[in-house]
Tab-separated table of C-alpha atoms in Angstrom:
chain	number	residue	atom	x	y	z
L	1292	MET	CA	-22.568	49.794	56.866
L	1293	ASN	CA	-20.836	50.916	54.022
L	1294	ASN	CA	-21.071	54.576	52.976
L	1295	GLU	CA	-18.961	54.563	49.935
L	1296	ILE	CA	-20.039	56.128	46.749
L	1297	LYS	CA	-19.300	54.718	43.791
L	1298	LYS	CA	-18.402	56.574	40.454
L	1299	SER	CA	-19.731	56.153	37.260
L	1300	ARG	CA	-17.010	55.956	34.402
L	1301	PHE	CA	-17.347	56.862	30.779
L	1302	ASN	CA	-16.412	53.495	28.610
L	1303	ALA	CA	-16.270	52.520	24.822
L	1304	ILE	CA	-20.140	51.466	25.054
L	1305	ASP	CA	-21.313	54.921	26.292
L	1306	GLY	CA	-19.428	56.738	23.330
L	1307	VAL	CA	-20.953	54.308	20.865
L	1308	ILE	CA	-24.359	54.965	21.975
L	1309	ILE	CA	-23.841	58.484	22.100
L	1310	LEU	CA	-22.564	58.568	18.451
L	1311	LEU	CA	-25.667	56.429	17.323
L	1312	VAL	CA	-27.880	58.777	18.752
L	1313	ILE	CA	-26.119	61.879	17.076
L	1314	LEU	CA	-26.169	59.872	14.004
L	1315	CYS	CA	-29.893	59.287	14.023
L	1316	LEU	CA	-30.688	63.014	14.881
L	1317	VAL	CA	-28.041	64.180	11.862
L	1318	ALA	CA	-30.099	61.608	9.679
L	1319	ILE	CA	-33.617	62.732	10.299
L	1320	ALA	CA	-32.662	66.174	10.048
L	1321	TYR	CA	-31.245	65.857	6.534
L	1322	LYS	CA	-34.615	63.880	5.571
L	1323	ALA	CA	-36.535	66.852	6.863
L	1324	ILE	CA	-34.281	69.536	5.065
L	1325	THR	CA	-34.043	67.581	1.608
L	1326	PHE	CA	-37.559	66.160	1.507
L	1327	ASP	CA	-39.349	66.626	-2.052
L	1328	GLU	CA	-42.419	65.540	-2.703
L	1329	ASN	CA	-41.661	65.915	-6.301
L	1330	SER	CA	-39.228	62.875	-5.782
L	1331	VAL	CA	-42.167	61.100	-4.245
L	1332	ASN	CA	-44.324	61.521	-6.990
L	1333	SER	CA	-41.765	61.297	-9.876
L	1334	ASN	CA	-43.698	58.835	-11.912
L	1335	LEU	CA	-46.804	61.494	-12.028
L	1336	LYS	CA	-47.891	62.916	-15.209
L	1337	GLU	CA	-49.723	66.057	-16.132
L	1338	TYR	CA	-53.004	65.646	-17.402
L	1339	ARG	CA	-55.781	68.228	-18.407
L	1340	ILE	CA	-59.286	67.800	-16.559
L	1341	HIS	CA	-62.129	69.428	-18.634
L	1342	PHE	CA	-65.164	70.319	-16.454
L	1343	LYS	CA	-68.515	72.218	-16.655
L	1344	VAL	CA	-70.249	74.413	-14.318
L	1345	ASP	CA	-73.933	74.196	-15.324
L	1346	ASP	CA	-75.331	77.085	-13.422
L	1347	ILE	CA	-73.412	80.068	-12.009
L	1348	SER	CA	-74.103	83.963	-11.879
L	1349	SER	CA	-72.631	86.085	-14.734
L	1350	SER	CA	-70.988	88.077	-11.425
L	1351	SER	CA	-69.317	84.815	-10.329
L	1352	TYR	CA	-67.826	84.079	-14.011
L	1353	ASP	CA	-65.219	86.735	-13.330
L	1354	TYR	CA	-64.014	84.860	-10.189
L	1355	PHE	CA	-62.466	82.081	-12.402
L	1356	VAL	CA	-59.055	83.400	-12.411
L	1357	LYS	CA	-56.236	81.554	-14.500
L	1358	GLY	CA	-53.376	80.292	-12.497
L	1359	ASP	CA	-55.552	80.204	-9.659
L	1360	THR	CA	-55.217	76.826	-7.571
L	1361	LEU	CA	-58.142	74.562	-6.980
L	1362	ARG	CA	-58.496	72.528	-3.875
L	1363	ILE	CA	-61.087	69.764	-3.434
L	1364	LYS	CA	-63.239	71.180	-0.700
L	1365	SER	CA	-64.100	68.239	1.343
L	1366	SER	CA	-60.485	67.065	1.831
L	1367	GLY	CA	-58.434	70.359	1.277
L	1368	ARG	CA	-56.323	68.350	-1.307
L	1369	VAL	CA	-55.330	70.205	-4.444
L	1370	LEU	CA	-56.904	69.403	-7.787
L	1371	GLY	CA	-54.660	71.537	-10.003
L	1372	LYS	CA	-54.294	74.865	-11.701
L	1373	LEU	CA	-56.888	76.483	-13.542
L	1374	GLU	CA	-55.717	77.068	-16.892
L	1375	GLY	CA	-58.469	78.640	-18.591
L	1376	ILE	CA	-62.341	79.126	-19.722
L	1377	ASN	CA	-63.315	77.924	-22.945
L	1378	GLN	CA	-66.749	79.077	-23.102
L	1379	HIS	CA	-69.804	80.446	-20.896
L	1380	LEU	CA	-73.139	80.249	-22.357
L	1381	PRO	CA	-76.546	81.330	-20.993
L	1382	ALA	CA	-77.886	78.432	-18.935
L	1383	VAL	CA	-81.031	76.580	-19.611
L	1384	GLY	CA	-83.618	78.259	-17.427
L	1385	ALA	CA	-86.362	76.243	-18.699
L	1386	TYR	CA	-88.004	74.107	-21.499
L	1387	ASN	CA	-90.989	75.142	-23.753
L	1388	GLU	CA	-93.983	72.740	-24.453
L	1389	ASN	CA	-92.017	71.606	-27.856
L	1390	GLY	CA	-89.081	70.538	-25.516
L	1391	GLY	CA	-86.871	73.330	-26.888
L	1392	LYS	CA	-84.538	75.205	-24.336
L	1393	VAL	CA	-85.473	78.616	-22.810
L	1394	LEU	CA	-82.440	80.299	-21.881
L	1395	TYR	CA	-82.037	82.595	-19.171
L	1396	PRO	CA	-82.870	86.247	-20.199
L	1397	SER	CA	-80.207	88.851	-20.665
L	1398	ILE	CA	-80.791	91.658	-18.095
L	1399	GLU	CA	-79.610	95.144	-18.513
L	1400	ASN	CA	-78.800	96.210	-14.685
L	1401	PRO	CA	-78.243	92.867	-13.098
L	1402	THR	CA	-77.999	92.750	-9.392
L	1403	ILE	CA	-76.896	89.653	-7.087
L	1404	TYR	CA	-80.512	88.857	-6.917
L	1405	ASN	CA	-81.322	88.910	-10.751
L	1406	ASP	CA	-78.534	88.907	-12.630
L	1407	THR	CA	-78.027	86.349	-15.918
L	1408	ARG	CA	-77.172	82.380	-15.395
L	1409	TYR	CA	-74.104	80.846	-17.346
L	1410	SER	CA	-73.196	77.572	-18.317
L	1411	LEU	CA	-69.197	77.596	-18.630
L	1412	SER	CA	-66.461	74.876	-19.419
L	1413	GLY	CA	-62.529	75.253	-18.670
L	1414	TYR	CA	-60.096	73.274	-17.889
L	1415	VAL	CA	-57.321	72.306	-14.917
L	1416	THR	CA	-53.733	71.170	-15.288
L	1417	VAL	CA	-53.288	68.066	-12.538
L	1418	LYS	CA	-50.924	65.613	-11.689
L	1419	GLY	CA	-51.902	62.111	-11.685
L	1420	GLU	CA	-51.968	58.566	-13.216
L	1421	MET	CA	-54.121	56.644	-15.394
L	1422	THR	CA	-54.332	53.327	-13.409
L	1423	GLU	CA	-56.522	50.246	-14.838
L	1424	ASN	CA	-59.122	51.423	-11.869
L	1425	GLY	CA	-59.479	54.906	-12.976
L	1426	PHE	CA	-57.550	58.379	-12.463
L	1427	LEU	CA	-55.201	58.506	-9.673
L	1428	LEU	CA	-54.811	62.427	-9.107
L	1429	ASN	CA	-51.630	63.217	-6.986
L	1430	GLY	CA	-51.308	59.659	-6.469
L	1431	ASP	CA	-53.971	59.395	-3.745
L	1432	TYR	CA	-57.281	60.202	-4.681
L	1433	TYR	CA	-59.436	58.431	-7.389
L	1434	ILE	CA	-61.701	60.786	-9.821
L	1435	ALA	CA	-63.570	59.685	-12.782
L	1436	SER	CA	-65.389	61.368	-15.818
L	1437	ASN	CA	-69.147	62.443	-14.673
L	1438	THR	CA	-67.940	63.061	-11.255
L	1439	SER	CA	-69.032	66.144	-9.547
L	1440	LEU	CA	-66.695	68.120	-6.958
L	1441	TYR	CA	-66.955	70.918	-4.895
L	1442	VAL	CA	-64.055	73.080	-5.760
L	1443	ILE	CA	-62.453	76.540	-3.843
L	1444	SER	CA	-59.670	78.704	-5.037
L	1445	GLU	CA	-58.665	81.646	-3.868
L	1446	HIS	CA	-61.709	83.892	-5.533
L	1447	ILE	CA	-64.653	81.205	-6.014
L	1448	GLU	CA	-66.258	78.370	-4.188
L	1449	THR	CA	-68.209	76.190	-6.632
L	1450	GLU	CA	-69.274	72.824	-7.779
L	1451	ILE	CA	-67.870	71.493	-11.065
L	1452	ARG	CA	-68.655	68.668	-13.043
L	1453	ILE	CA	-65.905	66.625	-14.511
L	1454	ILE	CA	-66.146	66.111	-18.758
L	1455	ASP	CA	-62.786	64.375	-19.805
L	1456	ILE	CA	-59.319	63.585	-18.342
L	1457	ILE	CA	-56.828	63.649	-21.106
L	1458	GLU	CA	-52.606	63.593	-20.926
L	1459	LYS	CA	-51.396	66.977	-21.649
């Protein structure tokens, strides 16, 4: 029997393979470091979504803070940045026998159990694209007028109803 041990030698093909692996790792690292989400969605424009909350307590009204980022609760997607509240009115509590609106009463010392209810409207600045199929939020999620969304922010969690979507 032959007990000779063969030694492997480094040759040009080994060098080329090592060089290709290093180049692939460098390219992946470069792409990860320089990835910019704005460049991927560069064709998206700014839009303003007007929304309405039909029934909210007066104590919760103050938690709509301008500048907060609103997220869609079910998916965690960013909806947009809350720009402001246009108005808040006492919400309709009932209707009388003539069909007139009976508003929730104003209470002198409201608590969390008996505070006045409000209806409010506001607007959110979002990025998206208006397509022939509807509004594409952030390039990947369709929304439309009269759609209800559960949203969360740093301060509040509530349901909003989209009233209008217009280009900013």
